[in-house]
Amino acid sequence: MSYLMFIFSTIITVVLAVDTSNVIQIITDKQTANPDIVMRNNTYNASIEYYRSSLPTFCHCKGITTIMCSCRANTKNDQIPLANILRNMDKKNTATIRFENFKFETLLNGSFNGFSRLTSLIFRNCSIKNIEVNAFKSISIYHPYNAKLRIEINPIRHIEPGTFAAFKSWKQLSLNQNRNLGTKGIQTVMNDLQNKTVHSLEIKTCGIFLEELTNSFFEPLRYSGIGRLNMLGNAIGTVKSDAFEPLKESLTDLTLWNFMYVEKETFQIFRELRRLSIGGFIPSRSSYDLNIHLQNITALKSLTMNMKGVDVLKMQISVLPNLCDFHLISGSAVFDPHRYQLITLLDNVKSLKELDLSGNLLFEYTDEQLCQLFEDRSNFTFLSLRSNYFSHLPQCMFKGMYDLKTLLLNKNRLTNIQKDLFKDLHSLNKLDLSRNALTFIDLSNLEIMSQLQLRGLSIYGNNFECNCKLKGLRNWLMEKMTIKTKKFIAENCSMPSYKHIEYVHNFTMTWLECNTIPFTLGTTVSGGLIIFLIVVTLVLLRHFWKDIEYRRMIFLARKREQDENMHDPLIEHDAFVSYHSEKQLWVERDLCQELENGEDIKFKLMFDDRIIPGGSLFTSMGQAIHNSRKIIFVVSRGWVKDAMNQFEVDMALVKLLDDYRDMIIVLLMEHIPKAEMPDKVKMIIKHNNCLRWSNKEKKQAKFWRDLKLELGKHHFEAQGQNHDELI
Ligand SMILES: *[C@@H]1O[C@H](CO)[C@@H](O)[C@H](O)[C@H]1NC(C)=O
Ligand SMILES: *[C@@H]1O[C@H](CO)[C@@H](O)[C@H](O)[C@H]1NC(C)=O
Ligand SMILES: *[C@@H]1O[C@H](CO)[C@@H](O)[C@H](O)[C@H]1NC(C)=O
Ligand SMILES: *[C@@H]1O[C@H](CO)[C@@H](O)[C@H](O)[C@H]1NC(C)=O
Ligand SMILES: *[C@@H]1O[C@H](CO)[C@@H](O)[C@H](O)[C@H]1NC(C)=O
C-alpha cells in the first residue's frame, strides 16, 4: 500500500514539476528568501513587506525588481475576484503573473492598469468566458513589445476584434484548450495579429474545424514572421498545398496534428522548417492514401511522425540530409513498409542522433533484421524502443553505441537483460526498463555505465526474482542508494513469493539460499558418481563372476587333492557322458582332452566306450551311470533321434529322483528346433543346466569354463566344507 502511495505521489510530483515548474520554484525561493538582499535594499524593504504580508495566501511571489507571482486557488474561499488579488500586488515591479483554477468569468477593461512592468500573463483554468476589448490595453501601453500571454483551458466563447491588437510584438500567444473559440474566434485573434510580430503561436485544441486548410487561414500572419506554430488537436480535412504559404519563409517549428490528407506540396514549400511534428491522423473511408512528401525540407532537423490511426501511409523519409532526431512512433503494422527507408536514412545521415521507434511492433523482426536496423549506430545519443512487445533483445542490438546517453525500453515484455547486452553503452546516463517482465539484470550491463546514477534508472513494474543471481544488481542499487534520490521508485521482489515484501535494492539472502544450487549440484554429482561406480562394479562382478567362481573351484580342488581321505568311495566318476556316435570324435578328442587332461583341474569321465565288457551292456552302463556324480548329455540331432539313448535318459531321470540335485548337464551341440525334440528331452533341457557349444574359439573357452564349473558345483564345495568342519 505504502509502495503504491509512493509511486502515486512520485507521479504527481513529476506531473507538477512539468506543468507548474514556476510554482515549485517560487515556493522554494520564498522559503529561502535571502535576508541579505532585503537588508541592503532598504528603499524597497517597506513595500516588499507590505505586498508580501497582504498577499492572499494562495499567491506566491519572488523577486525584487522583477517580481514573478503565481496564484493558485485551492479551496472555495480562494475564489475571489481578480481585482481583489491584483490590488495587493506590487504594480511597479511585477513582471509575470500566473493564475490557476480561479473562476474569473470575465476579464474586465483595464484590469491591469498601472502594472507598468507586466509582460507575461497566464490564465490557466480560470473559467474565463468573456474578455472585454480593453482588458490588456493598459499593459500594452507600457510594454508594447514582447508580450507573453497564455490563456489556456477556459470556456471563452467570443472574442471582440481588437482585444489582442494592442501589442506590437508577441513572444508567445497561447490559446490552448479553449475549445469554444472555434474557427471564427481564432480568425478574429489572427486578424488582430495582422502585421504584428509573433514568435510563437499555439492554438491547440481550440475547436477549429476546417474541411480544407487553405492559405486564407494564415494570410493575416504573412508579415508576422511566425517561428513556432502548434495547432494540435483540431480537426482538418485536407491540408491544401498552399496552406502554409504565408508562413513559408519564417516557420521553423510546426506541429500539425489531426488531419486526414495533406497535399503533395504542403510541406515542400518550407525553407526554414527545422522541426515538424505530425500525427493524430483522422481515419478516413476514402481510398485516397495518406501520402506525406518530405523531400526538399532539407533544413529539417527534427521529425516526429505519430502514425497512430493511419492504415496506409506513404512517405519519403530517406531524403532528409540534416535530420538530427527522428520519432517514428505508434505505427504498429504501418511501420514495416518504411523499414528499408529508415535503414537507408540511418546509413546515410550521420547527423541523426536521436531515434524513437516506440510502438512499432518491432518484436516481430528476427535478430538479423533488428541488427540491420541498430547495430553500430555509433552516432546515436538517444534511442527509444518503448512499447514494442520485445521479449528479448539480440546481443548485437546496442553494439557500437558508445555515445548513447538515453535508452528507453519501458513497456515491453523483456524477461532478462543478458550479460554484455549493453556492453558498449559506456556513456549511458538514463536507462528505463520499467514495466517489463524482468526477472534478472546481469550486472555487467550496469557496471560499465559510469555515468548512470540512480535517478537515471527506472526498473519498477517488473518481476524480479530475488535470488542469489540478482545479488549483483542489489549491491549496485544499494551502493547508489547512499545518495538519496527521490526520483527512484523502489521495486519489490516478485519471486520467490515469500520475498514479496522485500525490495530489489535490499532483499536478504541466507548462505544456503545462495549456495543451494552448487550444494544440490554437488550432492547430485557425487550421488550419481557413487551409483555409477556401484553399477560398474556390479557389471564387472557379473561379467567376471564365473571366472572368480572358477578360480575358487580350482583352489578347492587343489586342497581336495592333498586330502585323499575325503574321497567318496561310492562315486567313481565325475560324469557319465551320453552321446551319439556322430559326436564320438568330439567327445574323445575335445571333451576328454579338456576335462581329463586340463591344466588346472581334472575330472574323470565315463562313457560307453570305456565300459569294461562283461555282463550285459545295460547293467554295466546302469552301474556306470550310478557311479557318476553327473550325467552329461551331448545333445545332437543324432542323439535326439537315437532310441538307444532312451535308456540313458530314463536312467538319468531315475538318478535325478534319487539324488534330486541338479546333476544333469545338457550340452547343446547344434541348433535343434523344439518341435523335433521328444517331450522327455524338452523336459530335461528345461529343468537342467544347458550349455551351448559354439564354433567360435572365444566362446568355447567360456563353454569349457562353465562346464567345469557345473561339474565342480557342490562337489568341491561340499568337500571343502566338510574339510573345514573336520579342522
Ligand atoms: C479547474 O479549476 C477547478 C476549480 O476552479 C478545479 O476543480 C478543476 O479541477 C480544475 N481543472 C483542471 C484541469 O485543473
Ligand atoms: C470596455 O472598453 C471598451 C472600449 O473603451 C468599451 O467599448 C466597452 O464598453 C467597455 N466595456 C465595459 C463593460 O465597460
Ligand atoms: C498589413 O500590411 C500590409 C502590407 O504591408 C497592408 O497592406 C495591410 O493593410 C496591413 N494591415 C494592417 C491591419 O495594418
Ligand atoms: C523539390 O525538389 C525537387 C528536386 O529534388 C524539385 O524538382 C521540386 O521542384 C522541388 N519542389 C519544391 C516545392 O521546391
Ligand atoms: C529496504 O529499503 C526500504 C525502502 O528503501 C526500507 O524501508 C527498508 O527498511 C529496507 N530494508 C532493509 C532490510 O534494510
PDB file of N, CA, C and O in Angstrom, residues 90-141:
ATOM      1  N   ASP A  90       2.512  44.205  -6.226  1.00  0.00           N
ATOM      2  CA  ASP A  90       3.405  45.330  -6.489  1.00  0.00           C
ATOM      3  C   ASP A  90       3.279  45.714  -7.959  1.00  0.00           C
ATOM      4  O   ASP A  90       3.823  45.041  -8.834  1.00  0.00           O
ATOM      5  N   LYS A  91       2.542  46.778  -8.223  1.00  0.00           N
ATOM      6  CA  LYS A  91       2.263  47.138  -9.619  1.00  0.00           C
ATOM      7  C   LYS A  91       3.512  47.545 -10.376  1.00  0.00           C
ATOM      8  O   LYS A  91       3.634  47.344 -11.566  1.00  0.00           O
ATOM      9  N   LYS A  92       4.450  48.158  -9.633  1.00  0.00           N
ATOM     10  CA  LYS A  92       5.629  48.694 -10.309  1.00  0.00           C
ATOM     11  C   LYS A  92       6.573  47.601 -10.801  1.00  0.00           C
ATOM     12  O   LYS A  92       7.198  47.717 -11.833  1.00  0.00           O
ATOM     13  N   ASN A  93       6.672  46.571 -10.002  1.00  0.00           N
ATOM     14  CA  ASN A  93       7.731  45.589 -10.272  1.00  0.00           C
ATOM     15  C   ASN A  93       7.276  44.206 -10.728  1.00  0.00           C
ATOM     16  O   ASN A  93       8.106  43.374 -11.068  1.00  0.00           O
ATOM     17  N   THR A  94       5.995  43.975 -10.720  1.00  0.00           N
ATOM     18  CA  THR A  94       5.543  42.634 -11.099  1.00  0.00           C
ATOM     19  C   THR A  94       5.623  42.462 -12.611  1.00  0.00           C
ATOM     20  O   THR A  94       5.059  43.254 -13.369  1.00  0.00           O
ATOM     21  N   ALA A  95       6.350  41.444 -13.007  1.00  0.00           N
ATOM     22  CA  ALA A  95       6.559  41.220 -14.444  1.00  0.00           C
ATOM     23  C   ALA A  95       5.746  40.022 -14.945  1.00  0.00           C
ATOM     24  O   ALA A  95       5.337  39.981 -16.099  1.00  0.00           O
ATOM     25  N   THR A  96       5.566  39.072 -14.096  1.00  0.00           N
ATOM     26  CA  THR A  96       4.874  37.847 -14.518  1.00  0.00           C
ATOM     27  C   THR A  96       3.795  37.496 -13.497  1.00  0.00           C
ATOM     28  O   THR A  96       4.057  37.494 -12.288  1.00  0.00           O
ATOM     29  N   ILE A  97       2.620  37.197 -13.982  1.00  0.00           N
ATOM     30  CA  ILE A  97       1.587  36.693 -13.063  1.00  0.00           C
ATOM     31  C   ILE A  97       0.943  35.452 -13.684  1.00  0.00           C
ATOM     32  O   ILE A  97       0.621  35.438 -14.880  1.00  0.00           O
ATOM     33  N   ARG A  98       0.762  34.493 -12.834  1.00  0.00           N
ATOM     34  CA  ARG A  98       0.132  33.264 -13.295  1.00  0.00           C
ATOM     35  C   ARG A  98      -1.065  32.970 -12.400  1.00  0.00           C
ATOM     36  O   ARG A  98      -0.951  32.978 -11.181  1.00  0.00           O
ATOM     37  N   PHE A  99      -2.210  32.736 -13.037  1.00  0.00           N
ATOM     38  CA  PHE A  99      -3.413  32.392 -12.279  1.00  0.00           C
ATOM     39  C   PHE A  99      -3.855  30.987 -12.668  1.00  0.00           C
ATOM     40  O   PHE A  99      -3.856  30.633 -13.842  1.00  0.00           O
ATOM     41  N   GLU A 100      -4.269  30.253 -11.670  1.00  0.00           N
ATOM     42  CA  GLU A 100      -4.689  28.888 -11.967  1.00  0.00           C
ATOM     43  C   GLU A 100      -5.898  28.490 -11.115  1.00  0.00           C
ATOM     44  O   GLU A 100      -5.937  28.762  -9.911  1.00  0.00           O
ATOM     45  N   ASN A 101      -6.844  27.891 -11.742  1.00  0.00           N
ATOM     46  CA  ASN A 101      -8.018  27.309 -11.090  1.00  0.00           C
ATOM     47  C   ASN A 101      -8.967  28.335 -10.439  1.00  0.00           C
ATOM     48  O   ASN A 101      -9.678  28.001  -9.503  1.00  0.00           O
ATOM     49  N   PHE A 102      -8.978  29.537 -10.967  1.00  0.00           N
ATOM     50  CA  PHE A 102      -9.936  30.531 -10.442  1.00  0.00           C
ATOM     51  C   PHE A 102     -11.200  30.514 -11.273  1.00  0.00           C
ATOM     52  O   PHE A 102     -11.297  29.779 -12.267  1.00  0.00           O
ATOM     53  N   LYS A 103     -12.159  31.311 -10.823  1.00  0.00           N
ATOM     54  CA  LYS A 103     -13.419  31.416 -11.585  1.00  0.00           C
ATOM     55  C   LYS A 103     -13.664  32.893 -11.910  1.00  0.00           C
ATOM     56  O   LYS A 103     -14.564  33.529 -11.383  1.00  0.00           O
ATOM     57  N   PHE A 104     -12.829  33.432 -12.779  1.00  0.00           N
ATOM     58  CA  PHE A 104     -12.888  34.859 -13.067  1.00  0.00           C
ATOM     59  C   PHE A 104     -14.031  35.215 -14.011  1.00  0.00           C
ATOM     60  O   PHE A 104     -14.527  36.326 -14.010  1.00  0.00           O
ATOM     61  N   GLU A 105     -14.445  34.336 -14.864  1.00  0.00           N
ATOM     62  CA  GLU A 105     -15.532  34.540 -15.825  1.00  0.00           C
ATOM     63  C   GLU A 105     -15.232  35.651 -16.856  1.00  0.00           C
ATOM     64  O   GLU A 105     -15.226  35.397 -18.035  1.00  0.00           O
ATOM     65  N   THR A 106     -14.995  36.861 -16.397  1.00  0.00           N
ATOM     66  CA  THR A 106     -14.769  37.966 -17.336  1.00  0.00           C
ATOM     67  C   THR A 106     -13.480  38.705 -16.970  1.00  0.00           C
ATOM     68  O   THR A 106     -13.226  38.967 -15.801  1.00  0.00           O
ATOM     69  N   LEU A 107     -12.703  38.997 -18.000  1.00  0.00           N
ATOM     70  CA  LEU A 107     -11.526  39.851 -17.780  1.00  0.00           C
ATOM     71  C   LEU A 107     -11.957  41.274 -18.153  1.00  0.00           C
ATOM     72  O   LEU A 107     -12.270  41.562 -19.310  1.00  0.00           O
ATOM     73  N   LEU A 108     -12.002  42.129 -17.131  1.00  0.00           N
ATOM     74  CA  LEU A 108     -12.597  43.458 -17.313  1.00  0.00           C
ATOM     75  C   LEU A 108     -11.633  44.440 -17.987  1.00  0.00           C
ATOM     76  O   LEU A 108     -10.412  44.273 -17.929  1.00  0.00           O
ATOM     77  N   ASN A 109     -12.231  45.466 -18.608  1.00  0.00           N
ATOM     78  CA  ASN A 109     -11.448  46.580 -19.157  1.00  0.00           C
ATOM     79  C   ASN A 109     -10.494  47.096 -18.099  1.00  0.00           C
ATOM     80  O   ASN A 109     -10.872  47.268 -16.943  1.00  0.00           O
ATOM     81  N   GLY A 110      -9.299  47.298 -18.472  1.00  0.00           N
ATOM     82  CA  GLY A 110      -8.344  47.978 -17.599  1.00  0.00           C
ATOM     83  C   GLY A 110      -7.988  47.242 -16.327  1.00  0.00           C
ATOM     84  O   GLY A 110      -7.564  47.846 -15.336  1.00  0.00           O
ATOM     85  N   SER A 111      -8.121  45.943 -16.325  1.00  0.00           N
ATOM     86  CA  SER A 111      -7.805  45.159 -15.126  1.00  0.00           C
ATOM     87  C   SER A 111      -6.381  45.375 -14.666  1.00  0.00           C
ATOM     88  O   SER A 111      -6.106  45.357 -13.474  1.00  0.00           O
ATOM     89  N   PHE A 112      -5.491  45.582 -15.624  1.00  0.00           N
ATOM     90  CA  PHE A 112      -4.067  45.630 -15.268  1.00  0.00           C
ATOM     91  C   PHE A 112      -3.503  47.046 -15.310  1.00  0.00           C
ATOM     92  O   PHE A 112      -2.304  47.249 -15.472  1.00  0.00           O
ATOM     93  N   ASN A 113      -4.391  47.990 -15.154  1.00  0.00           N
ATOM     94  CA  ASN A 113      -3.950  49.378 -15.111  1.00  0.00           C
ATOM     95  C   ASN A 113      -2.859  49.569 -14.068  1.00  0.00           C
ATOM     96  O   ASN A 113      -2.987  49.077 -12.946  1.00  0.00           O
ATOM     97  N   GLY A 114      -1.800  50.234 -14.477  1.00  0.00           N
ATOM     98  CA  GLY A 114      -0.754  50.541 -13.513  1.00  0.00           C
ATOM     99  C   GLY A 114       0.345  49.503 -13.422  1.00  0.00           C
ATOM    100  O   GLY A 114       1.389  49.753 -12.846  1.00  0.00           O
ATOM    101  N   PHE A 115       0.150  48.309 -13.990  1.00  0.00           N
ATOM    102  CA  PHE A 115       1.208  47.281 -13.961  1.00  0.00           C
ATOM    103  C   PHE A 115       2.216  47.595 -15.057  1.00  0.00           C
ATOM    104  O   PHE A 115       2.166  47.061 -16.149  1.00  0.00           O
ATOM    105  N   SER A 116       3.148  48.466 -14.728  1.00  0.00           N
ATOM    106  CA  SER A 116       3.980  49.043 -15.781  1.00  0.00           C
ATOM    107  C   SER A 116       5.074  48.099 -16.277  1.00  0.00           C
ATOM    108  O   SER A 116       5.690  48.343 -17.296  1.00  0.00           O
ATOM    109  N   ARG A 117       5.341  47.018 -15.535  1.00  0.00           N
ATOM    110  CA  ARG A 117       6.383  46.091 -15.989  1.00  0.00           C
ATOM    111  C   ARG A 117       5.828  44.756 -16.468  1.00  0.00           C
ATOM    112  O   ARG A 117       6.588  43.877 -16.871  1.00  0.00           O
ATOM    113  N   LEU A 118       4.562  44.614 -16.390  1.00  0.00           N
ATOM    114  CA  LEU A 118       3.959  43.305 -16.698  1.00  0.00           C
ATOM    115  C   LEU A 118       4.163  42.936 -18.165  1.00  0.00           C
ATOM    116  O   LEU A 118       3.817  43.688 -19.063  1.00  0.00           O
ATOM    117  N   THR A 119       4.794  41.803 -18.391  1.00  0.00           N
ATOM    118  CA  THR A 119       4.979  41.349 -19.783  1.00  0.00           C
ATOM    119  C   THR A 119       4.435  39.941 -19.988  1.00  0.00           C
ATOM    120  O   THR A 119       4.308  39.486 -21.109  1.00  0.00           O
ATOM    121  N   SER A 120       4.176  39.262 -18.910  1.00  0.00           N
ATOM    122  CA  SER A 120       3.782  37.863 -19.066  1.00  0.00           C
ATOM    123  C   SER A 120       2.583  37.551 -18.174  1.00  0.00           C
ATOM    124  O   SER A 120       2.613  37.757 -16.962  1.00  0.00           O
ATOM    125  N   LEU A 121       1.539  37.066 -18.813  1.00  0.00           N
ATOM    126  CA  LEU A 121       0.303  36.780 -18.077  1.00  0.00           C
ATOM    127  C   LEU A 121      -0.179  35.377 -18.430  1.00  0.00           C
ATOM    128  O   LEU A 121      -0.209  35.006 -19.601  1.00  0.00           O
ATOM    129  N   ILE A 122      -0.542  34.646 -17.417  1.00  0.00           N
ATOM    130  CA  ILE A 122      -1.023  33.291 -17.676  1.00  0.00           C
ATOM    131  C   ILE A 122      -2.346  33.087 -16.933  1.00  0.00           C
ATOM    132  O   ILE A 122      -2.425  33.307 -15.720  1.00  0.00           O
ATOM    133  N   PHE A 123      -3.347  32.694 -17.670  1.00  0.00           N
ATOM    134  CA  PHE A 123      -4.622  32.321 -17.055  1.00  0.00           C
ATOM    135  C   PHE A 123      -4.888  30.870 -17.422  1.00  0.00           C
ATOM    136  O   PHE A 123      -5.170  30.556 -18.572  1.00  0.00           O
ATOM    137  N   ARG A 124      -4.783  30.025 -16.446  1.00  0.00           N
ATOM    138  CA  ARG A 124      -4.973  28.608 -16.729  1.00  0.00           C
ATOM    139  C   ARG A 124      -6.177  28.116 -15.936  1.00  0.00           C
ATOM    140  O   ARG A 124      -6.226  28.269 -14.720  1.00  0.00           O
ATOM    141  N   ASN A 125      -7.132  27.567 -16.628  1.00  0.00           N
ATOM    142  CA  ASN A 125      -8.324  27.017 -15.983  1.00  0.00           C
ATOM    143  C   ASN A 125      -8.962  28.054 -15.064  1.00  0.00           C
ATOM    144  O   ASN A 125      -9.165  27.828 -13.881  1.00  0.00           O
ATOM    145  N   CYS A 126      -9.304  29.217 -15.651  1.00  0.00           N
ATOM    146  CA  CYS A 126      -9.866  30.282 -14.820  1.00  0.00           C
ATOM    147  C   CYS A 126     -11.304  30.622 -15.213  1.00  0.00           C
ATOM    148  O   CYS A 126     -11.785  31.732 -14.953  1.00  0.00           O
ATOM    149  N   SER A 127     -11.964  29.695 -15.851  1.00  0.00           N
ATOM    150  CA  SER A 127     -13.382  29.849 -16.226  1.00  0.00           C
ATOM    151  C   SER A 127     -13.676  31.148 -16.972  1.00  0.00           C
ATOM    152  O   SER A 127     -14.741  31.735 -16.817  1.00  0.00           O
ATOM    153  N   ILE A 128     -12.696  31.586 -17.760  1.00  0.00           N
ATOM    154  CA  ILE A 128     -12.906  32.854 -18.478  1.00  0.00           C
ATOM    155  C   ILE A 128     -13.828  32.615 -19.670  1.00  0.00           C
ATOM    156  O   ILE A 128     -13.556  31.771 -20.523  1.00  0.00           O
ATOM    157  N   LYS A 129     -14.936  33.384 -19.667  1.00  0.00           N
ATOM    158  CA  LYS A 129     -15.887  33.264 -20.786  1.00  0.00           C
ATOM    159  C   LYS A 129     -15.779  34.479 -21.710  1.00  0.00           C
ATOM    160  O   LYS A 129     -15.934  34.361 -22.909  1.00  0.00           O
ATOM    161  N   ASN A 130     -15.573  35.643 -21.081  1.00  0.00           N
ATOM    162  CA  ASN A 130     -15.504  36.877 -21.874  1.00  0.00           C
ATOM    163  C   ASN A 130     -14.230  37.635 -21.571  1.00  0.00           C
ATOM    164  O   ASN A 130     -13.767  37.653 -20.443  1.00  0.00           O
ATOM    165  N   ILE A 131     -13.719  38.247 -22.638  1.00  0.00           N
ATOM    166  CA  ILE A 131     -12.581  39.140 -22.448  1.00  0.00           C
ATOM    167  C   ILE A 131     -13.005  40.487 -23.005  1.00  0.00           C
ATOM    168  O   ILE A 131     -13.289  40.591 -24.209  1.00  0.00           O
ATOM    169  N   GLU A 132     -13.111  41.495 -22.142  1.00  0.00           N
ATOM    170  CA  GLU A 132     -13.506  42.812 -22.649  1.00  0.00           C
ATOM    171  C   GLU A 132     -12.387  43.362 -23.518  1.00  0.00           C
ATOM    172  O   GLU A 132     -11.205  43.075 -23.286  1.00  0.00           O
ATOM    173  N   VAL A 133     -12.778  44.130 -24.472  1.00  0.00           N
ATOM    174  CA  VAL A 133     -11.853  44.504 -25.540  1.00  0.00           C
ATOM    175  C   VAL A 133     -10.620  45.255 -25.020  1.00  0.00           C
ATOM    176  O   VAL A 133      -9.538  45.146 -25.584  1.00  0.00           O
ATOM    177  N   ASN A 134     -10.777  45.949 -23.934  1.00  0.00           N
ATOM    178  CA  ASN A 134      -9.628  46.698 -23.425  1.00  0.00           C
ATOM    179  C   ASN A 134      -8.962  46.045 -22.212  1.00  0.00           C
ATOM    180  O   ASN A 134      -8.247  46.701 -21.457  1.00  0.00           O
ATOM    181  N   ALA A 135      -9.215  44.799 -22.034  1.00  0.00           N
ATOM    182  CA  ALA A 135      -8.690  44.108 -20.851  1.00  0.00           C
ATOM    183  C   ALA A 135      -7.172  44.222 -20.747  1.00  0.00           C
ATOM    184  O   ALA A 135      -6.626  44.425 -19.675  1.00  0.00           O
ATOM    185  N   PHE A 136      -6.467  44.067 -21.896  1.00  0.00           N
ATOM    186  CA  PHE A 136      -4.991  44.075 -21.852  1.00  0.00           C
ATOM    187  C   PHE A 136      -4.405  45.399 -22.315  1.00  0.00           C
ATOM    188  O   PHE A 136      -3.196  45.559 -22.401  1.00  0.00           O
ATOM    189  N   LYS A 137      -5.287  46.342 -22.626  1.00  0.00           N
ATOM    190  CA  LYS A 137      -4.814  47.547 -23.286  1.00  0.00           C
ATOM    191  C   LYS A 137      -3.783  48.294 -22.432  1.00  0.00           C
ATOM    192  O   LYS A 137      -2.748  48.737 -22.924  1.00  0.00           O
ATOM    193  N   SER A 138      -4.083  48.399 -21.157  1.00  0.00           N
ATOM    194  CA  SER A 138      -3.182  49.169 -20.292  1.00  0.00           C
ATOM    195  C   SER A 138      -1.779  48.568 -20.283  1.00  0.00           C
ATOM    196  O   SER A 138      -0.798  49.296 -20.233  1.00  0.00           O
ATOM    197  N   ILE A 139      -1.694  47.248 -20.334  1.00  0.00           N
ATOM    198  CA  ILE A 139      -0.370  46.620 -20.347  1.00  0.00           C
ATOM    199  C   ILE A 139       0.376  47.036 -21.602  1.00  0.00           C
ATOM    200  O   ILE A 139       1.548  47.416 -21.574  1.00  0.00           O
ATOM    201  N   SER A 140      -0.307  46.970 -22.703  1.00  0.00           N
ATOM    202  CA  SER A 140       0.349  47.223 -23.984  1.00  0.00           C
ATOM    203  C   SER A 140       0.857  48.651 -24.075  1.00  0.00           C
ATOM    204  O   SER A 140       1.800  48.930 -24.808  1.00  0.00           O
ATOM    205  N   ILE A 141       0.216  49.537 -23.304  1.00  0.00           N
ATOM    206  CA  ILE A 141       0.690  50.924 -23.328  1.00  0.00           C
ATOM    207  C   ILE A 141       2.112  50.985 -22.773  1.00  0.00           C
ATOM    208  O   ILE A 141       2.995  51.613 -23.333  1.00  0.00           O
TER     209      ILE A 141
END
